Amino acid sequence: MASTSSLSLSQALLARAISHHGSDQRISLPSFSRPSSASSRRRNAASMTKLRSIRPLVRAAAVETLETSTDSSIVDKSVNSIRFLAIDAVEKAKSGHPGLPMGCAPMAHILYDEVMRYNPKNPYWFNRDRFVLSAGHGCMLLYALLHLAGYDSVLEEDLKSFRQWGSKTPGHPENFETPGIEVTTGPLGQGIANAVGLALAEKHLAARFNKPDAEVVDHYTYVILGDGCQMEGISNEAASLAGHWGLGKLIAFYDDNHISIDGDTEIAFTENVDQRFEALGWHVIWVKNGNTGYDEIRAAIKEAKTVTDKPTLIKVTTTIGYGSPNKANSYSVHGAALGEKEVEATRNNLGWPYEPFQVPEEVKSHWSRHTPEGKALESDWNAIFAAYEKKYPEEAAELKSIITGELPAGWEKALPTYTPESPGDATRNLSQQCLNAIAKVVPGFLGGSADLASSNMTLLKASGDFQKATPEERNLRFGVREHGMGAICNGIALHSPGLIPYCATFFVFTDYMRGAMRISALSEAGVIYVMTHDSIGLGEDGPTHQPIEHIASFRAMPNTLMFRPADGNETAGAYKIAVTKRKTPSILALSRQKLPQLPGTSIEGVEKGGYTISDNSSGNKPDVILIGTGSELEIAAQAGEVLRKEGKTVRVVSFVCWELFDEQTDEYKESVLPSDVSARVSIEAASTFGWGKIVGGKGKSIGINSFGASAPAPLLYKEFGITVEAVVDAAKSLF
């Protein structure tokens, strides 16, 4: 891949995407490049003086389209093209959700055809508007839009392979599968929370990098959510924060169709959504005719853009399955193909004489303008950024790092290191040292806690709080909203490769945010989860707060790094990996209690996942291998010393991250856990589930397979048998 120094920002970002997705993604580098000729340089020099005029012109063009009515026949045909592409794809797959695309086609058409700014040939252009389909089951709406707009990722053949093996049009939107999809949605409510994260990222970056004479960050986030999203608690958590933060460039369309899987929403959902959102600090508009009221939709969007201090909810009352004579406005059109007879009836009802998947030529011609317009938008922005870079080189370098995801050279040298003589401390406190060190050198690093910052130790001391009036700051205050917090961080991470969000709570409260954490892993969002109070070692708060099964459950989650560092060096090592792994979320389980700085631990060792911290054997044949993680590595090390005094050869191994160890070569794994040494003992103050694959059939696992209790931590460790004596006895039983 070409060096980013020789590419425009947009080219560099697209090149990274091509490298990740592979050549079958059918995307290629745009032809434009950073101006280098004499005339181009003169144009660049002049660009800065034009910044104020260029940006308003681009923005005005979007507003102007709202005021200039497109030929109504083209709009009708475009809207029906969206409907029937969805109908035909679902019918061919014999599976899917046609109702939402049929009802939402008008608002979606106006968004993609008249309002949004994007470049179909570079889905990763930084200053594009973002769109999220929170009601992800209606994904054929989005695939139809991408197809009409000219995205190479969704060709006709892709529509015809909807929901099939290897398809670029899976049953719910997947950002890692289909360029043009911003976030992965499906579990209801996640998408609106992701959209809040995307809008937060825009507001934050605009506040940090825009200048009075230069707007380099200026885009909107749009989202469509349905009744199901509104019912999920996560949507209220996220909407509450969006209102509090005043995310004025977040515009949400609520598909108010009154139908869910079980029937009319009257059976379970009768609240006044408008009043709830107004109470949450949103501007609310009601479009009463979402089926054919194109001008109502246009007027609502225009009004929403005039409200800059609040997010806007546009409630659009629609008919699910609009156009279907026998299934519209019923639950039967929500999640199943219409059936051959009803498809034909719908074609007749809407006057659609075209074959399946056929888009009328005039519709193709109408939408084809988005390719040259998108290229021009991006080219103009590249010129603006080049001029900005010349006038504001330091700010441009930081923003470029965030846009491309390229970390500053040598950033990891800022991480603290420790020796056995360094004072012992809780790993949550050592984590705070790492967080603050990283924030000084990584410009896209930001995050916060779910109302536990003073306990999780996650405040960035050099920054203030991100608030409505201070969006340039980097401490995010999420309040007691764990699920919303995780999903918002997913949106931040997926906004730009160099935005690295972290979020924090007590480890046991991952139960409240697991849905978002799973989507982190699935959608390749490299969120860093800072989880303190990691075991019974938190003491008196008792079993409601003491995680037991949590470590094992996250080790079972694909594409997730589960770290349990034992001291300062391991904590720093975990952060080094977490920051660099931008497509894999990391979880750091950190102690409340003070721990010593152990001999033999290292940042480099953490990179291997499991490594030897002490060994008095030779020939790779110790009498016994003792394995620990986190606070129990100290116990394993102490047990090793007891056994060595009795004449045994003992290897002590830190197993700080199973997933990284699994990635190592067989040769390395054999050097740490030789296959002919079956005497192995593991100790971890958590469920023993999964340890069998590490210690083997003849080994012993010491852990806790019941809930904890309320008592001081030292007593709990004794009562639950998490002790040096228990490790020594287990080891002796294997000799």
XYZ file of C-alpha atoms in Angstrom:
735
model
C 0.000 0.000 0.000
C 1.312 3.456 -0.876
C 2.671 5.672 1.865
C 0.175 8.207 3.158
C 2.781 10.895 2.695
C 2.297 10.599 -1.067
C -1.494 10.400 -0.971
C -4.284 12.776 -0.155
C -6.017 12.085 3.133
C -8.988 10.613 1.317
C -6.782 8.356 -0.781
C -4.882 7.174 2.273
C -8.063 6.289 4.119
C -9.487 4.452 1.126
C -6.222 2.582 0.595
C -6.356 1.375 4.195
C -9.921 0.197 3.620
C -8.972 -1.674 0.462
C -6.130 -3.350 2.336
C -8.566 -4.464 5.022
C -11.533 -5.519 2.894
C -9.571 -7.117 0.065
C -9.785 -6.715 -3.689
C -13.243 -8.273 -3.973
C -14.696 -5.137 -2.454
C -14.718 -3.505 -5.893
C -13.478 -0.163 -4.641
C -10.463 1.635 -5.983
C -8.443 4.754 -5.366
C -10.014 7.924 -6.740
C -8.075 9.633 -9.499
C -7.526 12.903 -7.652
C -4.360 13.534 -5.674
C -2.845 16.288 -3.627
C -2.082 19.259 -5.928
C 1.584 19.489 -6.828
C 1.835 21.539 -9.995
C 2.629 25.257 -9.895
C -0.903 26.153 -10.861
C -2.251 23.773 -8.247
C -0.029 25.316 -5.630
C -1.336 28.747 -6.529
C -4.855 27.366 -6.286
C -3.999 25.912 -2.876
C -2.676 29.224 -1.633
C -5.873 30.888 -2.722
C -8.010 28.213 -1.163
C -7.522 29.471 2.364
C -8.961 32.854 1.489
C -11.949 31.071 -0.015
C -12.634 28.758 2.900
C -15.462 30.819 4.284
C -17.140 31.029 0.915
C -16.554 27.453 -0.230
C -18.042 25.760 2.796
C -21.246 27.824 2.863
C -21.686 27.153 -0.858
C -21.392 23.409 -0.346
C -23.766 23.487 2.611
C -26.127 25.816 0.738
C -26.274 23.348 -2.116
C -27.707 20.750 0.247
C -30.248 23.201 1.630
C -31.162 24.413 -1.831
C -32.162 20.925 -2.901
C -34.726 20.930 -0.125
C -36.293 24.055 -1.563
C -36.201 22.967 -5.202
C -38.727 20.275 -5.925
C -37.472 17.460 -8.125
C -39.887 16.374 -10.835
C -42.537 14.513 -8.852
C -42.698 11.650 -11.339
C -38.985 10.972 -10.862
C -39.400 11.085 -7.112
C -42.302 8.633 -7.266
C -40.330 6.284 -9.513
C -37.252 6.549 -7.315
C -39.255 5.815 -4.183
C -40.950 2.854 -5.829
C -37.594 1.621 -7.140
C -36.411 1.444 -3.539
C -39.592 -0.364 -2.514
C -39.436 -2.956 -5.256
C -35.720 -3.630 -4.970
C -36.477 -4.527 -1.353
C -39.572 -6.536 -2.258
C -37.775 -8.451 -5.002
C -34.687 -9.212 -2.907
C -36.712 -10.469 0.036
C -38.926 -12.497 -2.279
C -35.936 -14.116 -3.994
C -34.327 -14.920 -0.644
C -37.673 -16.117 0.782
C -36.503 -14.320 3.894
C -36.253 -10.786 5.195
C -38.185 -7.707 6.242
C -39.912 -5.882 3.375
C -42.290 -3.759 5.447
C -39.846 -1.139 6.686
C -38.250 -0.390 3.299
C -41.699 -0.052 1.744
C -42.778 2.432 4.414
C -39.513 4.353 4.824
C -38.639 4.697 1.135
C -39.833 8.341 0.845
C -37.757 9.724 3.728
C -34.774 7.585 2.747
C -34.958 8.757 -0.866
C -35.004 12.414 0.157
C -32.043 11.867 2.469
C -29.798 10.050 0.002
C -30.886 11.845 -3.158
C -31.443 15.408 -1.973
C -29.746 16.010 1.368
C -26.747 13.905 2.259
C -23.195 14.642 1.130
C -21.133 11.586 0.224
C -18.889 10.150 -2.471
C -20.136 6.750 -3.713
C -16.696 5.921 -5.076
C -15.005 6.538 -1.754
C -17.265 5.404 1.092
C -14.553 6.441 3.573
C -14.261 10.118 2.688
C -13.787 11.757 6.065
C -16.237 14.675 5.821
C -19.166 12.651 4.484
C -22.512 12.722 6.202
C -23.132 9.537 8.173
C -26.307 7.450 8.009
C -27.332 4.723 10.442
C -30.245 2.338 10.006
C -30.925 1.543 13.646
C -33.816 -0.704 12.625
C -31.287 -2.940 10.930
C -33.760 -5.650 9.977
C -34.945 -3.311 7.219
C -31.482 -3.380 5.626
C -32.775 -3.810 2.077
C -33.716 -0.137 2.330
C -30.055 0.715 2.798
C -28.793 -1.708 0.159
C -31.240 -0.272 -2.368
C -30.046 3.258 -1.580
C -26.373 2.341 -1.925
C -27.129 0.596 -5.206
C -29.004 3.564 -6.673
C -26.387 6.030 -5.438
C -23.628 4.191 -7.293
C -21.688 2.428 -4.549
C -19.604 -0.354 -6.079
C -20.196 -2.490 -2.987
C -23.865 -3.126 -3.833
C -24.340 -4.142 -7.464
C -27.430 -5.799 -8.892
C -25.850 -9.213 -8.368
C -25.468 -8.367 -4.678
C -29.134 -7.490 -4.370
C -30.002 -10.804 -5.966
C -27.858 -12.641 -3.407
C -29.465 -10.971 -0.395
C -28.989 -13.039 2.774
C -26.894 -15.678 1.001
C -23.518 -17.166 1.887
C -20.660 -14.837 0.985
C -23.020 -12.012 0.022
C -22.251 -8.325 0.465
C -25.907 -7.910 1.447
C -26.289 -9.873 4.694
C -29.506 -10.050 6.702
C -28.548 -7.053 8.834
C -26.122 -4.221 7.954
C -22.492 -5.102 8.618
C -19.915 -2.326 8.322
C -17.055 -4.799 7.956
C -18.794 -6.517 5.037
C -20.271 -3.716 2.921
C -18.503 -0.391 2.249
C -21.079 2.347 2.679
C -22.432 0.829 5.889
C -21.219 2.940 8.811
C -22.042 0.642 11.740
C -23.363 -2.857 12.329
C -26.985 -2.837 13.454
C -29.541 -5.503 14.220
C -30.061 -5.647 17.972
C -32.597 -2.861 18.279
C -31.509 0.398 19.861
C -27.797 -0.129 19.196
C -27.898 1.966 16.031
C -29.347 5.124 17.555
C -26.719 4.896 20.293
C -23.999 4.429 17.646
C -25.365 7.501 15.871
C -24.979 9.497 19.085
C -21.332 8.400 19.134
C -20.849 9.440 15.515
C -22.420 12.841 16.181
C -20.344 13.274 19.343
C -17.199 12.591 17.313
C -18.150 15.263 14.762
C -18.919 17.845 17.444
C -15.680 17.070 19.283
C -13.457 17.207 16.215
C -15.146 20.349 14.894
C -14.563 22.092 18.210
C -10.918 21.052 18.310
C -9.892 21.659 14.724
C -12.163 24.139 12.989
C -10.913 27.720 12.783
C -12.794 30.970 12.199
C -11.459 30.920 8.638
C -11.441 27.154 8.103
C -14.164 24.537 8.578
C -12.582 21.158 7.944
C -15.036 19.163 10.074
C -18.655 19.746 9.089
C -21.046 16.856 8.592
C -24.361 15.523 9.860
C -25.379 12.186 11.318
C -28.769 10.836 10.237
C -30.512 7.796 11.659
C -33.751 5.919 11.095
C -35.141 4.100 14.125
C -38.405 2.290 14.677
C -40.822 1.433 17.447
C -38.653 -1.484 18.557
C -35.624 0.796 18.952
C -37.759 3.191 20.975
C -38.798 0.409 23.345
C -35.242 -0.717 24.081
C -33.770 1.032 27.097
C -30.464 1.700 25.379
C -32.132 4.179 23.023
C -33.345 6.269 25.950
C -29.901 6.193 27.568
C -28.277 7.422 24.371
C -30.993 9.952 23.565
C -30.701 11.400 27.056
C -26.996 11.991 26.561
C -27.502 13.410 23.062
C -29.907 15.970 24.470
C -27.612 16.781 27.377
C -24.656 17.245 25.039
C -26.648 19.333 22.557
C -25.689 17.316 19.475
C -27.253 19.675 16.956
C -26.011 17.777 13.909
C -27.818 14.584 14.883
C -31.130 14.189 13.064
C -33.165 11.074 13.822
C -36.154 9.880 11.830
C -38.605 7.861 13.894
C -40.511 5.448 11.658
C -43.821 5.768 13.457
C -45.772 2.870 11.918
C -47.332 1.415 15.090
C -46.458 -2.183 14.144
C -44.083 -4.642 15.788
C -43.700 -8.397 15.423
C -46.524 -9.209 17.808
C -48.960 -6.761 16.228
C -50.086 -3.194 16.840
C -47.922 -1.364 19.359
C -51.074 -0.570 21.337
C -50.562 -3.917 23.088
C -47.337 -2.794 24.805
C -46.144 0.667 23.766
C -48.489 3.596 24.380
C -46.199 6.321 25.733
C -45.977 9.755 24.117
C -42.621 9.539 22.367
C -42.733 13.198 21.318
C -43.031 14.430 24.880
C -40.370 12.035 26.109
C -37.848 13.319 23.589
C -38.751 16.918 24.314
C -38.072 16.174 27.977
C -34.728 14.676 26.964
C -33.757 17.966 25.343
C -34.548 17.201 21.700
C -36.282 19.334 19.118
C -39.273 17.320 17.865
C -41.086 17.590 14.519
C -44.011 15.473 13.347
C -44.451 14.587 9.680
C -48.001 13.286 9.567
C -47.844 11.886 6.031
C -44.656 9.927 5.598
C -46.069 7.909 2.705
C -46.435 10.641 0.082
C -45.729 13.877 1.928
C -42.405 14.596 0.270
C -42.579 18.330 0.895
C -43.439 17.730 4.558
C -40.308 15.627 4.906
C -38.206 18.239 3.136
C -39.580 21.002 5.340
C -38.880 18.961 8.478
C -35.246 18.426 7.497
C -34.855 22.098 6.678
C -36.270 23.034 10.068
C -34.064 20.496 11.841
C -30.957 22.073 10.343
C -31.890 25.463 11.767
C -31.790 24.014 15.302
C -28.104 23.873 16.132
C -28.167 23.480 19.912
C -30.316 20.330 20.108
C -30.595 17.027 18.291
C -33.806 16.668 16.314
C -36.302 13.814 16.263
C -38.499 13.832 13.156
C -41.432 11.554 13.836
C -42.573 10.330 10.445
C -45.900 8.533 10.504
C -45.751 5.825 7.841
C -47.576 2.713 6.760
C -45.507 -0.419 7.096
C -45.599 -2.332 3.840
C -47.005 0.698 1.990
C -48.524 -0.339 -1.346
C -49.303 -3.925 -0.437
C -53.096 -4.271 -0.838
C -53.550 -7.071 1.690
C -50.585 -6.859 4.069
C -49.851 -3.163 4.524
C -50.279 -1.887 8.076
C -50.019 -5.384 9.545
C -47.398 -7.420 11.373
C -47.409 -9.987 8.546
C -45.408 -7.622 6.323
C -42.785 -6.981 8.997
C -40.600 -10.060 8.823
C -41.567 -12.291 5.903
C -41.635 -12.207 2.122
C -44.888 -10.955 0.640
C -45.415 -14.062 -1.431
C -45.730 -14.300 -5.205
C -49.401 -13.319 -5.381
C -49.040 -10.340 -3.062
C -45.953 -9.129 -4.923
C -47.962 -9.120 -8.124
C -50.841 -7.363 -6.393
C -48.465 -4.731 -5.048
C -47.002 -4.168 -8.514
C -50.489 -3.604 -9.858
C -51.490 -1.394 -6.948
C -48.474 0.910 -7.342
C -48.495 0.769 -11.143
C -45.062 -0.830 -11.376
C -44.699 -2.632 -14.740
C -41.002 -3.449 -14.367
C -39.360 -6.849 -14.003
C -37.806 -7.904 -10.675
C -34.683 -5.875 -9.831
C -35.225 -3.600 -12.838
C -34.587 0.091 -12.208
C -36.153 2.453 -14.772
C -33.588 4.192 -16.971
C -34.770 7.646 -15.949
C -34.215 6.719 -12.296
C -30.713 5.458 -13.067
C -29.984 8.657 -14.941
C -31.339 10.787 -12.122
C -29.224 9.077 -9.456
C -26.084 8.881 -11.622
C -25.216 12.495 -10.807
C -24.115 11.470 -7.315
C -20.852 10.029 -8.635
C -19.497 13.277 -10.140
C -21.063 15.392 -7.386
C -19.520 13.210 -4.691
C -16.132 13.353 -6.352
C -16.365 17.140 -6.508
C -17.351 17.416 -2.855
C -14.387 15.330 -1.810
C -12.002 17.123 -4.144
C -13.099 20.492 -2.764
C -12.603 19.249 0.770
C -9.120 17.946 -0.095
C -8.187 21.402 -1.377
C -9.583 22.997 1.763
C -7.623 20.625 3.961
C -4.416 21.208 1.991
C -4.754 24.944 2.597
C -5.590 24.307 6.256
C -2.518 22.116 6.581
C -0.312 24.893 5.246
C -1.693 27.488 7.664
C -2.216 25.247 10.710
C 0.410 22.475 10.434
C 0.248 21.262 14.040
C -3.534 20.966 14.115
C -3.521 19.372 10.667
C -1.008 16.747 11.788
C -3.214 15.802 14.734
C -6.354 15.670 12.626
C -4.570 13.640 9.972
C -3.554 11.124 12.621
C -7.197 10.809 13.653
C -8.442 10.517 10.072
C -5.898 7.922 8.956
C -5.416 6.036 12.206
C -1.644 6.360 12.006
C -0.322 6.658 15.545
C 2.450 9.168 16.258
C 5.879 7.602 15.946
C 7.195 6.326 19.263
C 3.956 6.968 21.144
C 4.444 3.804 23.193
C 7.550 5.260 24.807
C 5.222 7.428 26.874
C 3.891 4.376 28.709
C 5.197 4.094 32.280
C 7.504 1.251 33.311
C 8.082 -0.226 36.739
C 10.647 -2.230 38.684
C 10.137 -4.561 41.656
C 11.298 -1.668 43.819
C 8.479 0.586 42.574
C 5.656 1.067 45.084
C 2.841 -1.436 44.874
C -0.531 -0.168 43.779
C -3.947 -1.265 42.586
C -3.939 -1.872 38.849
C -6.864 0.580 38.530
C -4.461 3.310 39.744
C -1.712 2.081 37.446
C -4.271 2.167 34.651
C -4.889 5.849 35.338
C -1.189 6.531 34.904
C -1.315 4.794 31.534
C -4.472 6.586 30.405
C -2.973 9.982 31.130
C 0.332 9.088 29.506
C -1.432 7.941 26.324
C -3.649 11.035 26.168
C -0.560 13.259 26.011
C 0.734 11.609 22.835
C -2.284 10.098 21.037
C -4.571 12.890 19.788
C -7.625 10.703 19.201
C -7.692 9.225 22.704
C -10.788 10.099 24.760
C -13.254 8.440 27.073
C -14.941 8.236 30.420
C -16.896 6.287 32.959
C -20.483 5.416 33.857
C -20.559 7.686 36.930
C -17.555 5.931 38.484
C -14.624 7.994 37.254
C -13.259 8.589 40.747
C -13.403 4.853 41.456
C -12.413 3.516 38.034
C -9.632 6.141 38.025
C -10.272 7.183 34.444
C -10.118 10.993 34.442
C -7.676 12.619 32.036
C -6.040 15.241 34.216
C -5.025 17.556 31.382
C -8.536 17.702 29.924
C -11.863 19.047 31.043
C -15.278 17.523 30.483
C -16.911 17.147 27.080
C -20.091 19.144 27.592
C -22.499 21.116 25.436
C -20.414 24.271 25.835
C -16.997 22.552 25.903
C -17.088 19.847 23.213
C -13.341 20.116 22.594
C -12.596 18.366 25.914
C -11.834 14.650 26.186
C -13.409 13.424 29.442
C -16.799 11.903 28.642
C -19.345 11.804 31.481
C -21.783 9.007 30.669
C -23.747 8.917 33.914
C -25.195 5.587 35.039
C -25.801 4.357 31.495
C -23.486 1.403 30.874
C -25.265 0.002 27.815
C -25.574 3.373 26.125
C -21.961 4.141 26.994
C -20.644 1.055 25.229
C -22.696 1.621 22.085
C -21.817 5.324 21.942
C -18.146 4.366 22.126
C -18.693 1.985 19.218
C -19.940 4.933 17.187
C -16.929 7.034 18.174
C -14.522 4.250 17.225
C -16.200 3.725 13.851
C -16.268 7.428 13.001
C -12.540 7.636 12.263
C -9.724 5.067 12.516
C -7.701 7.288 14.849
C -10.437 7.943 17.382
C -9.698 5.601 20.278
C -12.458 5.640 22.888
C -12.303 3.999 26.287
C -15.141 3.521 28.740
C -15.252 2.286 32.294
C -17.357 0.760 35.038
C -17.077 -2.050 37.591
C -16.342 -5.337 35.831
C -19.534 -6.962 37.103
C -21.594 -4.260 35.372
C -20.497 -5.493 31.987
C -23.741 -7.433 32.420
C -25.489 -4.147 31.609
C -23.446 -3.477 28.477
C -22.676 -6.903 27.053
C -24.864 -6.285 23.984
C -22.740 -3.291 23.014
C -19.508 -5.132 23.784
C -20.505 -7.989 21.501
C -21.223 -5.496 18.720
C -17.767 -3.979 19.350
C -16.261 -7.355 18.600
C -18.509 -8.092 15.641
C -18.164 -4.686 13.998
C -14.407 -4.450 14.602
C -14.671 -1.386 16.807
C -11.520 -1.146 18.909
C -13.105 0.222 22.067
C -11.031 -0.115 25.241
C -13.130 -1.322 28.181
C -11.559 -0.322 31.492
C -13.186 -2.637 34.023
C -12.150 -2.239 37.649
C -13.084 -4.147 40.817
C -12.285 -7.357 38.983
C -12.813 -10.063 41.639
C -13.740 -10.913 45.220
C -10.755 -8.718 46.010
C -13.102 -5.724 46.025
C -14.264 -7.014 49.399
C -17.207 -5.791 51.402
C -19.562 -4.793 48.576
C -20.293 -8.477 48.275
C -21.525 -10.879 45.604
C -23.690 -8.350 43.723
C -20.480 -6.545 42.816
C -18.018 -9.444 42.634
C -17.530 -10.861 39.117
C -17.163 -14.632 38.899
C -18.115 -15.912 35.443
C -17.302 -12.713 33.584
C -13.696 -13.382 32.598
C -14.569 -16.786 31.149
C -17.510 -15.357 29.231
C -15.393 -12.717 27.526
C -12.687 -15.233 26.721
C -15.428 -17.079 24.847
C -16.391 -13.978 22.824
C -14.796 -13.900 19.345
C -12.494 -11.024 18.359
C -12.107 -9.823 21.942
C -8.921 -9.408 23.969
C -9.501 -10.169 27.655
C -6.587 -8.793 29.721
C -6.066 -9.333 33.439
C -2.780 -7.606 34.277
C -0.929 -8.352 37.493
C 1.033 -5.132 38.003
C 2.227 -1.916 36.401
C 4.271 -3.397 33.564
C 1.460 -5.714 32.568
C -1.067 -2.890 32.731
C 1.121 -0.778 30.444
C 1.576 -3.760 28.137
C -2.166 -4.292 27.933
C -2.675 -0.651 26.945
C 0.053 -0.858 24.322
C -1.805 -3.695 22.626
C -5.259 -2.179 23.144
C -4.305 1.100 21.491
C -2.774 -0.590 18.456
C -5.557 -3.157 17.956
C -8.019 -0.888 16.178
C -10.270 -3.670 14.909
C -10.472 -5.629 18.148
C -11.964 -4.408 21.432
C -9.905 -4.913 24.567
C -11.147 -5.493 28.104
C -8.854 -4.731 31.016
C -9.925 -6.322 34.308
C -8.246 -4.262 37.027
C -7.921 -4.641 40.769
C -9.248 -2.487 43.575
C -6.675 -3.864 46.005
C -3.003 -2.935 46.063
C -0.625 -5.360 44.302
C 3.201 -5.521 44.241
C 5.363 -4.862 41.193
C 6.491 -8.386 40.392
C 9.939 -9.475 39.203
C 9.881 -10.829 35.669
C 6.806 -9.064 34.303
C 7.201 -6.943 31.183
C 5.387 -4.997 28.505
C 6.963 -7.293 25.918
C 5.713 -10.368 27.730
C 2.133 -9.133 27.593
C 2.393 -8.996 23.803
C 2.746 -12.782 23.858
C -0.346 -13.256 26.033
C 1.362 -15.824 28.238
C 5.011 -15.833 29.280
C 7.373 -17.065 31.957
C 8.154 -14.663 34.804
C 10.421 -17.024 36.775
C 11.910 -20.482 36.239
C 14.630 -22.471 37.999
C 14.387 -25.473 35.675
C 16.584 -26.478 32.749
C 15.923 -28.187 29.457
C 12.355 -26.930 29.357
C 11.394 -29.609 31.888
C 10.196 -28.053 35.160
C 8.663 -30.316 37.779
C 5.547 -28.138 37.808
C 4.165 -25.071 36.022
C 2.178 -22.572 38.091
C -0.061 -20.248 36.091
C -1.780 -17.123 37.329
C -3.436 -13.938 36.170
C -3.994 -10.547 37.768
C -3.850 -10.452 41.539
C -3.291 -14.215 41.691
C -0.005 -14.100 39.781
C 1.582 -12.901 43.022
C 0.134 -15.960 44.784
C 1.524 -18.272 42.099
C 4.938 -16.613 42.400
C 4.946 -17.021 46.194
C 3.894 -20.663 45.890
C 6.737 -21.188 43.452
C 9.240 -19.926 45.996
C 7.873 -22.314 48.638
C 8.211 -25.297 46.286
C 11.702 -24.269 45.180
C 12.841 -24.222 48.789
C 11.663 -27.833 48.936
C 13.903 -28.708 45.999
C 11.427 -28.550 43.139
C 11.983 -26.887 39.788
C 9.109 -24.510 39.172
C 8.102 -22.350 36.259
C 5.711 -19.474 37.007
C 3.728 -18.239 34.030
C 1.600 -15.132 33.615
C -1.396 -15.816 31.412
C -2.441 -12.194 31.058
C -4.330 -12.617 27.759
C -5.339 -16.033 26.433
C -6.251 -14.705 23.016
C -2.781 -13.297 22.355
C -1.187 -16.545 23.497
C -3.377 -18.446 21.049
C -1.922 -16.315 18.241
C 1.669 -17.364 18.988
C 3.589 -20.017 17.100
C 3.503 -23.615 18.242
C 7.200 -23.328 18.992
C 6.648 -20.432 21.356
C 3.705 -22.114 23.070
C 5.835 -25.202 23.616
C 8.570 -23.056 25.176
C 6.099 -21.786 27.777
C 3.890 -24.850 28.288
C 5.921 -27.901 27.217
C 3.590 -30.698 26.236
C 5.469 -33.305 28.238
C 4.978 -31.407 31.500
C 1.523 -32.367 32.709
C 1.963 -31.067 36.255
C 0.250 -27.706 35.914
C -1.703 -25.613 38.412
C -3.703 -22.491 37.563
C -5.059 -19.957 40.022
C -7.548 -17.201 39.290
C -10.150 -15.655 41.589
C -12.914 -16.389 39.130
C -14.682 -19.302 37.485
C -12.407 -22.170 36.524
C -14.392 -22.630 33.302
C -12.007 -22.962 30.362
C -8.831 -23.549 32.333
C -8.889 -27.212 31.408
C -7.420 -26.447 27.998
C -4.457 -24.748 29.700
C -3.675 -27.128 32.558
C -4.641 -30.293 30.707
C -6.408 -33.388 31.919
C -3.951 -34.027 34.760
C -3.629 -30.449 35.943
C -5.430 -28.588 38.710
C -7.413 -25.346 38.523
C -7.969 -23.229 41.619
C -10.782 -20.713 41.349
C -14.273 -19.815 42.489
C -17.294 -21.605 41.078
C -19.876 -20.034 43.352
C -20.954 -16.480 44.068
C -18.771 -14.417 46.400
C -19.587 -12.940 49.788
C -19.425 -9.700 51.744
C -16.292 -9.490 53.885
C -12.823 -7.933 53.845
C -10.780 -9.104 50.858
C -8.056 -11.004 52.789
C -10.682 -13.072 54.589
C -12.505 -13.796 51.337
C -9.309 -15.073 49.720
C -8.729 -17.372 52.679
C -12.314 -18.656 52.836
C -12.480 -19.332 49.102
C -9.108 -21.053 49.067
C -7.314 -18.565 46.835
C -4.073 -18.950 48.758
C -0.426 -19.878 48.473
C -1.112 -23.000 50.540
C -3.802 -24.152 48.126
C -1.427 -23.802 45.162
C 1.370 -25.650 46.979
C -0.945 -28.488 47.979
C -2.328 -28.787 44.451
C 1.168 -28.895 43.005
C 2.318 -31.573 45.458
C -0.672 -33.720 44.537
C 0.691 -33.876 40.988
C 4.218 -35.067 41.827
